[in-house]
Amino acid sequence: MTACIFCKIIEGTIPSMKVYEDEHVYAFMDIMPATKGHVLLIPKTHCENIYDMTEQQASQLFTVAPKIANAIQAEFNPKGMNLLQNNGAFAGQAVFHFHLHFIPRYDETDGFQLAVKTNDEAYTAEQITAFATGIRSQL
Ligand code: AMP
Ligand code: ZN
């Protein structure tokens, strides 16, 4: 028996509020929603995070993502929507079964804050070019 809480949700041994299911993926309401309509989309086969996800799992999951987002949009008419996916405890991952968050956004006080501060002086163009070279060498 698995110890993974999201595998248990897929098995049906712990309850969830299902939104969508097909052969490969399962979508359900986040039990502690950041905002109204917060949904999680997961692969049915266990993978911890993006690093051990197969191309097939990724393809099956992201094929369904627009359908889920459009359903949330149609139901609640939020002003925007953040798709969020945490990898590793340092990045805020608490459940180690890959999950994509759909977080509808209503206003500045809707309970969700995401600040991506860009700093155009942090690295030179030469350094960023070298970063790109390094990443390409790992592909
Ligand atoms: P993360 O921090 O990205 O790993 O997100 C984990 C999410 O899973 C959180 O938003 C939790 O509220 C949610 N969560 C944990 N347990 C359950 C559960 N049993 N049913 C639904 N959502 C859950
Ligand atoms: Zn799992």
Coordinates of C-alpha atoms and ligand atoms in Angstrom, one line a residue:
M1 CA 0.0 0.0 0.0
T2 CA 1.3 3.4 -1.0
A3 CA 2.2 6.1 1.6
C4 CA 1.5 8.8 -1.0
I5 CA -1.5 10.9 -0.1
F6 CA -2.4 11.7 -3.8
C7 CA -2.0 8.0 -4.8
K8 CA -4.5 7.3 -2.0
I9 CA -6.8 9.8 -3.5
I10 CA -6.5 8.1 -6.9
E11 CA -7.1 4.7 -5.3
G12 CA -10.1 6.1 -3.5
T13 CA -8.9 5.2 -0.1
I14 CA -9.0 8.8 1.0
P15 CA -11.8 11.1 -0.2
S16 CA -11.5 14.0 -2.6
M17 CA -13.7 16.4 -4.4
K18 CA -13.3 15.2 -8.0
V19 CA -13.5 17.7 -10.9
Y20 CA -12.2 15.6 -13.8
E21 CA -10.9 12.1 -14.4
D22 CA -9.6 10.2 -17.4
E23 CA -7.4 7.2 -17.9
H24 CA -4.2 9.1 -17.1
V25 CA -5.0 12.2 -14.9
Y26 CA -7.2 13.2 -12.0
A27 CA -8.3 16.7 -11.0
F28 CA -9.8 17.6 -7.6
M29 CA -10.4 20.6 -5.3
D30 CA -7.5 21.7 -3.1
I31 CA -8.6 21.0 0.4
M32 CA -7.0 24.3 1.6
P33 CA -7.8 26.5 -1.3
A34 CA -5.7 29.7 -1.8
T35 CA -8.7 31.2 -3.6
K36 CA -12.3 30.1 -4.7
G37 CA -12.0 27.4 -7.3
H38 CA -8.4 26.2 -6.5
V39 CA -7.9 22.9 -8.3
L40 CA -5.1 20.4 -8.5
L41 CA -4.3 18.3 -11.5
I42 CA -2.2 15.1 -11.1
P43 CA -1.0 12.2 -13.1
K44 CA -2.5 8.8 -12.0
T45 CA 0.9 7.2 -12.1
H46 CA 3.1 8.4 -9.3
C47 CA 6.0 10.7 -10.0
E48 CA 7.5 12.9 -7.4
N49 CA 8.0 16.1 -9.3
I50 CA 9.0 17.6 -12.7
Y51 CA 12.4 15.9 -12.6
D52 CA 11.1 12.4 -12.7
M53 CA 8.1 13.0 -14.8
T54 CA 8.1 11.1 -18.2
E55 CA 7.4 12.9 -21.4
Q56 CA 4.2 10.8 -21.7
Q57 CA 3.0 11.8 -18.2
A58 CA 3.7 15.5 -19.1
S59 CA 1.9 15.2 -22.4
Q60 CA -1.1 13.5 -20.9
L61 CA -1.3 16.1 -18.0
F62 CA -0.8 19.2 -20.1
T63 CA -3.2 18.0 -22.7
V64 CA -6.0 18.4 -20.1
A65 CA -4.7 21.6 -18.5
P66 CA -6.6 24.0 -20.8
K67 CA -9.9 22.1 -20.3
I68 CA -9.6 22.5 -16.5
A69 CA -8.6 26.2 -16.7
N70 CA -11.4 27.0 -19.1
A71 CA -13.9 25.2 -16.8
I72 CA -12.8 27.2 -13.8
Q73 CA -12.8 30.4 -15.8
A74 CA -16.4 29.7 -17.1
E75 CA -17.6 28.9 -13.6
F76 CA -16.1 31.7 -11.5
N77 CA -15.1 34.3 -14.1
P78 CA -11.9 35.3 -12.3
K79 CA -9.8 38.2 -13.5
G80 CA -6.8 35.9 -14.0
M81 CA -5.4 32.5 -13.1
N82 CA -2.1 31.4 -11.9
L83 CA -0.8 27.9 -12.8
L84 CA 1.8 26.9 -10.2
Q85 CA 3.9 23.8 -9.7
N86 CA 6.4 23.5 -6.9
N87 CA 9.4 21.2 -7.1
G88 CA 11.3 20.4 -3.9
A89 CA 10.7 21.5 -0.3
F90 CA 12.7 24.7 -0.8
A91 CA 10.3 25.7 -3.6
G92 CA 7.3 25.0 -1.4
Q93 CA 6.5 21.4 -2.4
A94 CA 4.6 19.8 0.5
V95 CA 3.1 16.7 -1.3
F96 CA 5.6 14.7 -3.3
H97 CA 3.4 13.6 -6.1
F98 CA 3.5 15.9 -9.1
H99 CA 0.6 18.4 -9.0
L100 CA -0.3 21.4 -11.1
H101 CA -2.2 24.1 -9.2
F102 CA -4.9 26.2 -10.9
I103 CA -5.4 29.3 -8.8
P104 CA -8.1 31.7 -10.0
R105 CA -7.4 35.3 -9.2
Y106 CA -10.1 37.8 -8.2
D107 CA -8.4 40.9 -6.7
E108 CA -5.4 42.0 -4.8
T109 CA -6.8 40.7 -1.5
D110 CA -7.9 37.2 -2.8
G111 CA -5.4 35.4 -0.6
F112 CA -2.8 34.5 -3.1
Q113 CA 0.4 36.4 -3.6
L114 CA 3.1 35.7 -6.1
A115 CA 6.0 38.1 -6.5
V116 CA 8.5 37.5 -9.2
K117 CA 10.9 40.4 -8.9
T118 CA 13.0 40.7 -12.0
N119 CA 16.3 42.5 -11.7
D120 CA 17.8 43.6 -15.0
E121 CA 21.1 44.5 -13.3
A122 CA 21.7 41.2 -11.5
Y123 CA 23.6 39.6 -14.4
T124 CA 25.2 40.9 -17.5
A125 CA 24.1 39.8 -21.0
E126 CA 27.4 37.8 -21.2
Q127 CA 26.6 35.9 -18.0
I128 CA 23.1 35.1 -19.2
T129 CA 24.5 33.9 -22.5
A130 CA 26.8 31.6 -20.6
F131 CA 23.9 30.3 -18.5
A132 CA 22.0 29.5 -21.7
T133 CA 25.1 27.6 -23.0
G134 CA 25.3 25.7 -19.7
I135 CA 21.7 24.7 -19.8
R136 CA 21.9 23.7 -23.5
S137 CA 24.8 21.4 -22.6
Q138 CA 22.6 19.6 -20.1
L139 CA 19.8 18.9 -22.6
Ligands
AMP1 P1 2.4 22.0 -2.7 O1 2.8 22.9 -1.6 O2 2.6 22.6 -4.1 O3 3.0 20.6 -2.5 O4 0.8 21.8 -2.6 C1 0.2 20.8 -1.9 C2 -1.3 21.1 -1.9 O5 -2.0 20.0 -1.7 C3 -1.7 22.2 -0.9 O6 -2.3 23.3 -1.6 C4 -2.7 21.4 0.0 O7 -3.7 22.3 0.4 C5 -3.2 20.3 -0.9 N1 -3.6 19.1 -0.3 C6 -3.0 18.4 0.7 N2 -3.7 17.3 1.1 C7 -4.8 17.4 0.3 C8 -6.0 16.5 0.2 N3 -6.1 15.4 1.0 N4 -7.0 16.9 -0.7 C9 -6.8 18.0 -1.4 N5 -5.8 18.8 -1.4 C10 -4.8 18.5 -0.5
ZN2 ZN 1.7 9.3 -5.5

